[in-house]
mmCIF file of C-alpha atoms in Angstrom:
data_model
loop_
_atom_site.group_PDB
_atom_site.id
_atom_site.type_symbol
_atom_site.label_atom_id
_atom_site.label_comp_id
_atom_site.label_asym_id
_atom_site.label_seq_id
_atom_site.Cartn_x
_atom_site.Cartn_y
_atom_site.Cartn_z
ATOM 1 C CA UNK A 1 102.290 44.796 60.887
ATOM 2 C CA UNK A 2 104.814 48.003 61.085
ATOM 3 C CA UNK A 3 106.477 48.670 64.454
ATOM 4 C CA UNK A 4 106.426 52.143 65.534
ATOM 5 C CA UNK A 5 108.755 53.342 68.346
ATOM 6 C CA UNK A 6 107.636 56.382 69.852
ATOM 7 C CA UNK A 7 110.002 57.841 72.868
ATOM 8 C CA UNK A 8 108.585 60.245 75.537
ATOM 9 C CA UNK A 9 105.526 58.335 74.909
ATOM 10 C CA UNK A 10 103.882 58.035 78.495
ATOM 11 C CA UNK A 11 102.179 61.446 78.445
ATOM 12 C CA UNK A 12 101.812 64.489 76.845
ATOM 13 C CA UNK A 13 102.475 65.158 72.874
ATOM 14 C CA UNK A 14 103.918 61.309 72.447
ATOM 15 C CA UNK A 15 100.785 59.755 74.162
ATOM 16 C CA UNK A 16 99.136 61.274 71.346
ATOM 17 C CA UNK A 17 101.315 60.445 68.390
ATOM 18 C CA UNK A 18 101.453 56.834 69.908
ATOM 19 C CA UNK A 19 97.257 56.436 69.651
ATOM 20 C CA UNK A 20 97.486 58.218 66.721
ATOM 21 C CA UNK A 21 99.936 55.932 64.820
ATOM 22 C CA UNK A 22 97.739 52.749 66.416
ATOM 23 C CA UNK A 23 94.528 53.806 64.996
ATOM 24 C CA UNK A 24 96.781 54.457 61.701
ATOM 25 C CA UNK A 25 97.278 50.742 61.922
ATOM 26 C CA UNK A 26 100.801 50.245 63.291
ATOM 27 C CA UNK A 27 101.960 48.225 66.589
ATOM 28 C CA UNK A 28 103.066 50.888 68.846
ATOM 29 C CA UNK A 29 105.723 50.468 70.993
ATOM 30 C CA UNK A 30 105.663 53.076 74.231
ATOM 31 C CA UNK A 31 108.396 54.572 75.798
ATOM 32 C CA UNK A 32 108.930 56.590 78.654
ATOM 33 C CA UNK A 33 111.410 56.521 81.555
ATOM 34 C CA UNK A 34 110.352 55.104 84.466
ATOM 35 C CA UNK A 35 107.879 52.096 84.647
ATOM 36 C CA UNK A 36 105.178 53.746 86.118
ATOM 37 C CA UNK A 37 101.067 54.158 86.093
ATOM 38 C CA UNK A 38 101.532 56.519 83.160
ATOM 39 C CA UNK A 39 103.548 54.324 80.130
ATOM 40 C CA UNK A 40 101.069 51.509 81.227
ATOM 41 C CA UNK A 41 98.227 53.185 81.142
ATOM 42 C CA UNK A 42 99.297 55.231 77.559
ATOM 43 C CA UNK A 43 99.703 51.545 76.526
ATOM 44 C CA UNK A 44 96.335 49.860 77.711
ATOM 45 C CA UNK A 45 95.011 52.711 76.473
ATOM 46 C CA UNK A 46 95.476 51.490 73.061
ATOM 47 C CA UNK A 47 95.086 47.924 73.863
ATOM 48 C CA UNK A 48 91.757 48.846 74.719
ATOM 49 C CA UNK A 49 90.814 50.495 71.151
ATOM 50 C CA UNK A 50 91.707 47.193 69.829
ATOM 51 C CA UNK A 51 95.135 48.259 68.651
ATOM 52 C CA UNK A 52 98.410 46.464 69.207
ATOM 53 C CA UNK A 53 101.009 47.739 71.908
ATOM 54 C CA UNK A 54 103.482 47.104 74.617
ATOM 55 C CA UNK A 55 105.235 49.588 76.841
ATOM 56 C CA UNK A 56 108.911 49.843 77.323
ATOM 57 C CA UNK A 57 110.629 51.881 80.421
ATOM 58 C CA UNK A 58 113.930 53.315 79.278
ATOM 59 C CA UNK A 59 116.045 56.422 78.896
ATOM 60 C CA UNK A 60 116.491 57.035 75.779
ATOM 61 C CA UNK A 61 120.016 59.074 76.120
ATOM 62 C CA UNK A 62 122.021 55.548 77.244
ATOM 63 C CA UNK A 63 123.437 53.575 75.313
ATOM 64 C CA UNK A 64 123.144 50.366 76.888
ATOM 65 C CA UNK A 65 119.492 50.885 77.661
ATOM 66 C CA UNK A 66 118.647 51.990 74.302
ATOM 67 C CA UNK A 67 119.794 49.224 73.088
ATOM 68 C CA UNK A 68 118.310 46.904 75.095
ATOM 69 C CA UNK A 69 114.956 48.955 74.143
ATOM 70 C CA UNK A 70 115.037 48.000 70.620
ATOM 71 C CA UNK A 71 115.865 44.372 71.008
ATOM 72 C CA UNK A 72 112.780 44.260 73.615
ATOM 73 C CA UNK A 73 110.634 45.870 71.131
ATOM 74 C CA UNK A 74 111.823 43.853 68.237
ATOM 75 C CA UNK A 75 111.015 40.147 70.551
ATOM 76 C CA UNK A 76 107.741 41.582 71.436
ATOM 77 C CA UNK A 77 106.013 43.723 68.196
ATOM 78 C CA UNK A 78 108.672 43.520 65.051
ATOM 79 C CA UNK A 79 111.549 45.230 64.086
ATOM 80 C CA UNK A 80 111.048 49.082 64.447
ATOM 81 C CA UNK A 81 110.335 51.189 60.733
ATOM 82 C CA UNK A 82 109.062 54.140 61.717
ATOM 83 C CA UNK A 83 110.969 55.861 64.889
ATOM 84 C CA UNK A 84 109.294 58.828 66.332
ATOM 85 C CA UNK A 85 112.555 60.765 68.169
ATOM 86 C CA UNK A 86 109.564 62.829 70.908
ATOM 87 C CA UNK A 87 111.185 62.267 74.390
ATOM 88 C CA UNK A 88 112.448 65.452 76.110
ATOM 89 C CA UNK A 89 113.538 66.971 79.444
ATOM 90 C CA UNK A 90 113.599 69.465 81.861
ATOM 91 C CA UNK A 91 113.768 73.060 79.936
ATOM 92 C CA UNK A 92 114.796 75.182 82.408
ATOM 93 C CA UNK A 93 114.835 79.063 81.596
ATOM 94 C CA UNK A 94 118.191 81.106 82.634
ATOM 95 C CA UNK A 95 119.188 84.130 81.290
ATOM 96 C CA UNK A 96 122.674 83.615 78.859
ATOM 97 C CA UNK A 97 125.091 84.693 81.753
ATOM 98 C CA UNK A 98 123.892 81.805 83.991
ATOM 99 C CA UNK A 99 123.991 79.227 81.137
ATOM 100 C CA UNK A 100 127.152 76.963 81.506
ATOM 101 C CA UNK A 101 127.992 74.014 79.369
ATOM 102 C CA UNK A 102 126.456 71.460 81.356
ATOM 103 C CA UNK A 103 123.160 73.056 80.939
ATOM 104 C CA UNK A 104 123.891 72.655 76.823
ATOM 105 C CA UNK A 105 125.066 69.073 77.729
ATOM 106 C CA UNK A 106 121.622 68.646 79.451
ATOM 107 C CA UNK A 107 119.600 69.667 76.481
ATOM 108 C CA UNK A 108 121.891 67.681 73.491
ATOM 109 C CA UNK A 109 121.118 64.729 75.664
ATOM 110 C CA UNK A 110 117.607 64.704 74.798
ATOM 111 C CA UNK A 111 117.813 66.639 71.079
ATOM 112 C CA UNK A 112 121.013 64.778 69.413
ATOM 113 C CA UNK A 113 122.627 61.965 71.267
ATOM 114 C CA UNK A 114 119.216 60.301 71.920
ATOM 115 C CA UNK A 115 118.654 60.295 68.239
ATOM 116 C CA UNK A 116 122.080 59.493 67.422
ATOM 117 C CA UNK A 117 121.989 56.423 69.582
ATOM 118 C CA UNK A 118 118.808 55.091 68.546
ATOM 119 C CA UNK A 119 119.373 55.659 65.148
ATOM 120 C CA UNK A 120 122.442 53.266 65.493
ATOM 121 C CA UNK A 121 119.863 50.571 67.056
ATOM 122 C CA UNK A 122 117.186 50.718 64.392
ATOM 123 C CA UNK A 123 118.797 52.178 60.939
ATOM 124 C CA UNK A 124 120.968 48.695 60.510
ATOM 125 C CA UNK A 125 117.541 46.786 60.433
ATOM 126 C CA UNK A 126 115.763 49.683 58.291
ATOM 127 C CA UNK A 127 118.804 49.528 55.719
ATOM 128 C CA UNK A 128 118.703 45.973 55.711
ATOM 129 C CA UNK A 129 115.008 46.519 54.656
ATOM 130 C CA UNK A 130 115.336 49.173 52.507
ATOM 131 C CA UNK A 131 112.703 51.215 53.991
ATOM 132 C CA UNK A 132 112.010 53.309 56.944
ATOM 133 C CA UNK A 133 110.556 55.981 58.821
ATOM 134 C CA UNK A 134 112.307 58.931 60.977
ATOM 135 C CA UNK A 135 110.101 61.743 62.353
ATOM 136 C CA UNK A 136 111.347 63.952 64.957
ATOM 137 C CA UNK A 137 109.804 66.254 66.913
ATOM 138 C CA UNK A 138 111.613 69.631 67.111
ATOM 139 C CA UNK A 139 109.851 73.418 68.061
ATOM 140 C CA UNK A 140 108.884 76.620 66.986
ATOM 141 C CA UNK A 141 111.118 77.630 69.672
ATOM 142 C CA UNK A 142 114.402 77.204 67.194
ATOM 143 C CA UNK A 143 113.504 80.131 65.183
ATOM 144 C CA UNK A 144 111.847 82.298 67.938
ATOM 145 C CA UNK A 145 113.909 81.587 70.972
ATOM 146 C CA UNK A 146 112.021 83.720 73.651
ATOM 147 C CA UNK A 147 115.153 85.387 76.535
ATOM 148 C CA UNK A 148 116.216 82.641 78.770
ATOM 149 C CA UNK A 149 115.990 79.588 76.570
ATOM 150 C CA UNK A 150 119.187 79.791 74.761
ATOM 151 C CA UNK A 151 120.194 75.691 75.695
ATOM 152 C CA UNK A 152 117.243 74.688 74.601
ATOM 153 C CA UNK A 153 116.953 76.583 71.427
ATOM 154 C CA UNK A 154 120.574 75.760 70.512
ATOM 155 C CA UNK A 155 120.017 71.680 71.151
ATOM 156 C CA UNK A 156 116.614 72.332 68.682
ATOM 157 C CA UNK A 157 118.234 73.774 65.673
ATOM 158 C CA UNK A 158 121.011 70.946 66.259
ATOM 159 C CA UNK A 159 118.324 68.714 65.823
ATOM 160 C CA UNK A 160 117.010 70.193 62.528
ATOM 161 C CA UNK A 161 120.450 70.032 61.476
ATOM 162 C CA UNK A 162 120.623 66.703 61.972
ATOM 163 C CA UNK A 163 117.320 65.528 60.346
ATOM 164 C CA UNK A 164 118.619 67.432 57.065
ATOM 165 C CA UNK A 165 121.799 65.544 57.338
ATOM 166 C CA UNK A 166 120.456 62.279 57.698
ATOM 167 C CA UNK A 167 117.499 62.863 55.254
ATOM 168 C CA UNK A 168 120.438 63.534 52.807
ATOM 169 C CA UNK A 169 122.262 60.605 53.171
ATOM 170 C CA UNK A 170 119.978 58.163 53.795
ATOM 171 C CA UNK A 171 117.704 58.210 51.022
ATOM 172 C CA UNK A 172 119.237 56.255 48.989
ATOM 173 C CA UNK A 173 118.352 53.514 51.675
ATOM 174 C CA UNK A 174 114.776 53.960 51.467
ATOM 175 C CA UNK A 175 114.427 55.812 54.661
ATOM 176 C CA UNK A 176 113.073 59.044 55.300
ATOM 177 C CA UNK A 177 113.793 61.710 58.042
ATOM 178 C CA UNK A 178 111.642 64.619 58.314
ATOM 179 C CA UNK A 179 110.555 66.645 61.250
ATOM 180 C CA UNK A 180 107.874 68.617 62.827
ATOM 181 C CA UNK A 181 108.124 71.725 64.641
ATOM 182 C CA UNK A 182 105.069 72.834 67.092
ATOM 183 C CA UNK A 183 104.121 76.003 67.913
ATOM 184 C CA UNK A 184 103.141 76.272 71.768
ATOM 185 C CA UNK A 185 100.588 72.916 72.594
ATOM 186 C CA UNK A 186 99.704 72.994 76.462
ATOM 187 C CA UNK A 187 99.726 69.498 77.887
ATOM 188 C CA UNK A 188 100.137 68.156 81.302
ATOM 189 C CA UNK A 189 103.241 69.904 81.923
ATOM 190 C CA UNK A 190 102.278 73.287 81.108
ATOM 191 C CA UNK A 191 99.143 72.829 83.688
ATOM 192 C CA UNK A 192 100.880 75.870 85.862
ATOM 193 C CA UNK A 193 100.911 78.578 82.862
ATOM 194 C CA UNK A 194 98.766 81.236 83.609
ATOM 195 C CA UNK A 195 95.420 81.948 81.258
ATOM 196 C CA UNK A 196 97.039 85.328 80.690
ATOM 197 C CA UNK A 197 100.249 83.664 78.718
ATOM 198 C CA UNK A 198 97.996 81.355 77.296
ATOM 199 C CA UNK A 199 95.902 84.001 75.969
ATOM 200 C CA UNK A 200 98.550 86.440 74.427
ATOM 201 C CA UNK A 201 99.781 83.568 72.995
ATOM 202 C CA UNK A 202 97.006 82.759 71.262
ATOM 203 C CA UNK A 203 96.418 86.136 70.007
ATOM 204 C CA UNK A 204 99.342 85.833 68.173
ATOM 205 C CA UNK A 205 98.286 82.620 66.199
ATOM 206 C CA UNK A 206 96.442 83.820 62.755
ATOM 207 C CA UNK A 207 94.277 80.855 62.960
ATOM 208 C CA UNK A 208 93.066 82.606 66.425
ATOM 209 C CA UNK A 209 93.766 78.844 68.606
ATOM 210 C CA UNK A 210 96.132 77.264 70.571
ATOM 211 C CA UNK A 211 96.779 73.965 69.257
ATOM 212 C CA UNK A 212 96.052 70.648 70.127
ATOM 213 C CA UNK A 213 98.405 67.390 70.470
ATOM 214 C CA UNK A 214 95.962 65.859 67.893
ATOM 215 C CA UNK A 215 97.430 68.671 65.102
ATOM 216 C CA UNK A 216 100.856 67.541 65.998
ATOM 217 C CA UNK A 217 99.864 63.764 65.487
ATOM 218 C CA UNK A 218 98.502 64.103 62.144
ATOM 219 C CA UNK A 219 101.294 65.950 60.899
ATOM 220 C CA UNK A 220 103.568 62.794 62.135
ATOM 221 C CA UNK A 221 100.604 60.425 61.174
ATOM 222 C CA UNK A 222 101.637 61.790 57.935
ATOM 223 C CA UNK A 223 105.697 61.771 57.793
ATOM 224 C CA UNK A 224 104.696 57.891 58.619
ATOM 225 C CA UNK A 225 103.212 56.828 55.855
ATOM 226 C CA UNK A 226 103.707 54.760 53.083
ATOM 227 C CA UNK A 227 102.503 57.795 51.298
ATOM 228 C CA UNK A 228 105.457 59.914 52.352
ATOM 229 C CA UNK A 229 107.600 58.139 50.789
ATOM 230 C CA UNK A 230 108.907 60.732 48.456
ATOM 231 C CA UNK A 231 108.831 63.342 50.976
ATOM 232 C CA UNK A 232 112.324 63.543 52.935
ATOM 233 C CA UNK A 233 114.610 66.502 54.614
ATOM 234 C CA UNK A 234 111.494 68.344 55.724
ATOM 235 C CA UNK A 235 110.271 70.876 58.114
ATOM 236 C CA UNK A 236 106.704 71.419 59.074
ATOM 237 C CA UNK A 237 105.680 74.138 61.173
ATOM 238 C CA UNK A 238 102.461 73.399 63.184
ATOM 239 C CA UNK A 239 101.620 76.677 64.425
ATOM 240 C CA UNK A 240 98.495 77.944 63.210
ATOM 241 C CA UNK A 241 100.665 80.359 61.046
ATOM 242 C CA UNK A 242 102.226 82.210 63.833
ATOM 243 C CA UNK A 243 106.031 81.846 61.941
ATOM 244 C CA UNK A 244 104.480 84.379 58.997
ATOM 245 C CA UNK A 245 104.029 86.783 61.770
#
């Protein structure tokens, strides 16, 4: 059975992608950062629907913790071959002039040196294979930063920058990297947006809907399969069509 690693998997978008990539038939391994109520419960959760998964508490922007991460996950479901790069942080809004470094730092963590260092853990395994799987998760948000999320914008495009480089060079490998970029999906964390947001939001979707963590899953469902396997150095924009404007 195929090991899928999924960071930032406890709640929210990843909790998704993790069922998702279960029901799709892969042994799902579920991260988030603290051991709490919420990565065991996004695990029994698919334990339940007869799938195969353990949970895994670790922050995915250490080095010594990642690693430790992927040999855990490796003793307990298989080596990892398709690596979903989901897990974020805070995203705290500041206008430019208030924006030091550090708050950069803060959002490269999450966006480049978490996929740098897990890419070290897993791609000597996938290489060793000759296959593999890399989706990440980026955002709409690279191409329409909205005032006061210049950090996180900037860490973002990194990231896409970074899939295309990687796609690039390891293809010849047998590994893939692609990555998906959602348009505005409320989860738990956007519970305090007001309705009003929410609905000029959605009036400027074409397709006349928010969407749903379920869109976001298939589009990974889809980077992660054997399928894909020709299909490397992408972008796709889950959005409902807002990026034609």
């Amino acid at each position: 059975m195929s090991v899928a690693l999924v960071t930032g998997s406890s709640r929210g978008l990843g909790r998704v992608i993790a069922r998702r990539l279960a029901r799709d038939g892969f042994a799902v391994a579920v991260n988030g950062h603290h051991d709490d109520t919420d990565l065991k419960t996004a695990a029994e959760s698919i334990l339940a629907e007869g799938g195969r998964a353990g949970a895994f508490a670790a922050d995915v922007t250490d080095r010594r913790q990642v690693g430790e991460l992927v040999d855990a996950v490796t003793a307990l479901l298989g080596p990892v071959t398709v690596l979903v790069l989901n897990a974020t942080g805070p995203q705290p809004e500041a206008p430019v002039s208030q924006v030091d470094w550090p708050d950069h730092l803060a959002q490269l963590d999450f966006f480049v040196r978490s996929p740098v260092l897990l890419g070290h853990a897993v791609l000597p395994g996938m290489r060793a294979r000759g296959h593999g799987r890399i989706v990440h998760v980026d955002s709409e948000v690279a191409d329409r930063p909205p005032p006061g999320r210049s950090a996180y914008a900037t860490a973002k495009s990194a990231q896409i920058g970074l899939t295309r480089a990687w796609a690039r060079e390891l293809a010849p490998d047998g590994i893939t990297v692609n990555t998906v970029a959602p348009g505005f999906i409320p989860v738990e964390r956007h519970a305090e947006v007001p309705a009003a947001e929410r609905e000029q939001y959605r009036a400027s979707v074409p397709s006349g809907r928010l969407g749903t963590p379920e869109d976001i899953a298939a589009a990974v469902s889809f980077f992660a399969s054997e399928e894909a396997g020709f299909v490397t150095g992408q972008r796709l924009l889950v959005d409902g069509g807002r990026a034609l404007g």
